[in-house]
Amino acid sequence: PAPAYPYTHAARGTEPLTDMQTGNTATTKKALLPLVPLASLNLSRHQIPAHALIPNTSIQQKPLLVYRGAFATPSPPSAPEIEAHLNAVGVCKPMWRWPMYPDDHFHTTAHEFVVIWRGRARLNFGGEGCVGAVVVELSAGDAVLIPGGVSHRLVQDLEGGFEMVGSYMVGSEHWDMCYGKAGEEEHVLNIKHLTWFDRDPLYGDGGPAATS
């Protein structure tokens, strides 16, 4: 059976955002954090080809964005600080704190923005066996914008305790779960209708998502 994970089908916005391991309710405060200037940001963009029944970036052609060390703070910010920053920018709503699901999966109803707040891990974007998969090691202070359709999974928790803040575009549908299996084709058709970002989840106006 699939391991426990904070993806439910409750109506978006009706359930409190919680740390699934401690039960602590996450902050709804708004407070911007200092960020690395865009000119100095270590950012990578990746187009990932379709693999088997996983569409990856082939439908909208919007890239996977990997932000490394985006915060200009002495140490990586805490989960509540990250949530407060996302709330202040107002592009994505924080919804959970949790590690990444260990099986290949993707979403067709929403783009996903995750910010690592604790630990270090190896992650796969694209799917096991995908020739163009992006496999990266990321740590606290890094972030990833995962377009709808892009498969992602936790390959290895390298230090123990790896955890992220997960968020989704304000106003988007509740995220679904697809695994690249037969019978999901109708869900995949929805990806072409997803609205892309006109502001970046971290940087707001003029940020990487808005210019991709």
XYZ file of C-alpha atoms in Angstrom:
212
model
C 0.000 0.000 0.000
C 1.079 3.588 -0.577
C 2.635 5.216 2.504
C 0.785 7.941 4.356
C 1.020 11.324 2.675
C -0.718 14.655 3.115
C -2.565 14.543 -0.204
C -6.282 14.397 0.486
C -9.329 15.348 -1.495
C -10.733 17.754 1.096
C -11.906 21.053 -0.318
C -9.002 23.441 -0.750
C -8.771 25.992 2.003
C -11.119 24.234 4.432
C -8.492 22.183 6.256
C -5.754 23.676 8.484
C -2.224 23.389 7.197
C -0.384 21.058 9.557
C 2.963 19.364 10.015
C 1.902 15.772 9.426
C 4.565 14.472 11.810
C 4.021 16.801 14.779
C 0.487 18.026 14.288
C 1.585 21.662 14.643
C -0.669 24.053 12.750
C 1.385 26.119 10.309
C 1.458 29.874 10.307
C -0.878 32.090 8.342
C 1.261 35.138 9.068
C 2.736 37.269 6.285
C 6.376 38.368 6.419
C 8.848 38.627 3.562
C 12.302 37.077 3.875
C 15.439 38.537 2.242
C 16.244 36.784 -1.026
C 19.383 36.407 -3.091
C 19.281 39.003 -5.925
C 17.892 37.531 -9.122
C 21.152 38.281 -10.931
C 22.988 36.058 -8.435
C 20.378 33.311 -8.050
C 21.538 29.786 -8.848
C 18.585 28.784 -10.997
C 18.216 25.946 -13.480
C 15.408 25.340 -15.974
C 14.639 21.869 -17.320
C 12.401 20.578 -20.082
C 11.681 16.898 -19.451
C 10.298 14.687 -22.243
C 7.249 12.486 -21.831
C 8.003 9.023 -20.499
C 5.551 6.154 -20.952
C 2.258 7.585 -19.592
C 3.934 10.432 -17.700
C 3.606 13.710 -19.661
C 6.293 15.697 -17.808
C 6.743 19.115 -19.500
C 5.605 17.951 -22.957
C 2.103 19.487 -22.779
C 2.568 23.091 -21.670
C 6.328 23.264 -22.328
C 6.792 25.093 -19.029
C 10.095 24.183 -17.383
C 10.862 22.593 -14.073
C 12.573 25.368 -12.078
C 15.195 24.581 -9.431
C 16.165 27.440 -7.107
C 19.311 26.769 -5.063
C 20.062 28.801 -1.946
C 17.436 31.424 -2.691
C 17.271 32.933 0.799
C 19.760 35.629 1.848
C 19.591 34.587 5.499
C 22.424 33.452 7.819
C 20.852 29.996 7.983
C 17.991 28.355 6.075
C 14.613 29.693 7.203
C 12.226 27.628 9.299
C 8.978 26.200 7.961
C 6.854 28.961 9.564
C 9.173 31.633 8.101
C 8.886 30.093 4.626
C 5.107 29.891 4.931
C 4.933 33.513 6.049
C 7.041 34.540 3.038
C 4.828 32.622 0.605
C 1.740 34.130 2.209
C 3.215 37.623 1.868
C 4.070 37.158 -1.824
C 0.564 35.814 -2.310
C 1.151 33.646 -5.377
C 1.106 30.195 -3.770
C -0.705 29.061 -0.646
C 1.271 26.801 1.741
C -0.653 23.584 2.300
C 1.603 21.050 4.036
C 4.969 20.151 5.568
C 6.182 16.696 4.642
C 8.907 14.771 2.777
C 8.360 13.980 -0.899
C 6.359 10.888 -1.819
C 8.766 7.978 -2.571
C 6.917 6.773 -5.689
C 6.757 8.487 -9.088
C 3.663 10.693 -9.151
C 2.417 13.903 -10.744
C -0.478 16.347 -10.557
C -2.876 17.412 -13.297
C -5.000 19.990 -11.462
C -2.293 22.276 -10.074
C 1.351 23.263 -10.387
C 3.307 22.592 -7.190
C 5.919 24.770 -5.465
C 8.019 23.179 -2.737
C 10.614 24.766 -0.462
C 12.982 22.568 1.526
C 13.278 23.697 5.124
C 15.070 20.758 6.712
C 17.571 18.096 5.638
C 19.064 17.022 2.320
C 17.769 14.549 -0.226
C 18.175 13.152 -3.712
C 15.065 13.730 -5.832
C 13.978 12.451 -9.246
C 11.952 14.614 -11.618
C 10.716 12.880 -14.740
C 10.225 9.314 -13.590
C 12.255 6.162 -13.147
C 13.706 5.164 -16.508
C 13.022 8.517 -18.176
C 15.990 9.356 -20.396
C 15.621 13.069 -19.679
C 14.916 12.770 -15.958
C 16.477 15.380 -13.681
C 18.049 13.826 -10.581
C 19.323 16.382 -8.088
C 20.486 16.645 -4.500
C 18.763 19.516 -2.728
C 18.929 20.832 0.802
C 17.363 23.337 3.177
C 16.934 26.713 1.503
C 16.408 25.270 -1.986
C 13.073 25.319 -3.822
C 11.479 23.692 -6.859
C 8.582 24.728 -9.070
C 7.060 21.517 -10.431
C 4.752 22.078 -13.418
C 1.597 20.008 -13.686
C 2.399 16.669 -15.309
C 6.004 16.441 -14.119
C 6.684 13.251 -12.200
C 8.603 13.578 -8.943
C 9.698 11.323 -6.118
C 12.076 11.040 -3.195
C 15.007 8.818 -4.156
C 16.955 9.053 -0.900
C 16.808 11.025 2.327
C 20.514 11.698 2.759
C 20.558 12.951 6.345
C 17.253 11.911 7.878
C 14.401 14.262 8.652
C 14.099 15.716 5.138
C 11.020 17.909 4.923
C 9.486 20.547 2.651
C 6.778 23.168 2.668
C 4.369 22.341 -0.156
C 2.264 25.035 -1.805
C -0.039 25.574 -4.779
C -1.166 28.556 -6.804
C -3.843 30.573 -5.028
C -7.188 29.740 -6.582
C -6.099 26.496 -8.232
C -8.031 23.270 -7.842
C -7.054 20.847 -5.103
C -4.146 18.725 -6.246
C -4.778 15.205 -7.479
C -2.477 12.179 -7.602
C -1.534 10.399 -10.837
C 1.111 7.708 -11.279
C 1.525 7.234 -15.017
C -0.934 4.354 -15.160
C -3.622 3.409 -17.657
C -6.928 5.101 -16.931
C -5.420 8.492 -16.083
C -5.574 9.855 -19.625
C -8.664 11.985 -18.988
C -6.947 13.641 -16.019
C -3.834 14.343 -18.101
C -5.956 16.266 -20.617
C -6.590 18.877 -17.919
C -2.936 19.949 -17.832
C -3.228 22.033 -20.998
C -5.824 24.204 -19.256
C -3.709 25.043 -16.189
C -2.913 28.726 -15.716
C 0.793 29.521 -15.578
C 2.373 32.054 -13.236
C 2.410 35.779 -13.980
C 4.292 36.324 -10.699
C 6.921 34.129 -9.094
C 6.045 32.250 -5.849
C 9.271 33.429 -4.172
C 10.223 36.659 -5.942
C 6.870 38.008 -7.054
C 6.978 40.396 -10.026
C 9.732 39.649 -12.520
C 10.762 36.386 -10.869
C 11.828 33.243 -12.755
C 8.379 31.651 -13.033
C 6.913 34.807 -14.557
C 9.601 34.877 -17.242
C 9.564 31.160 -18.121
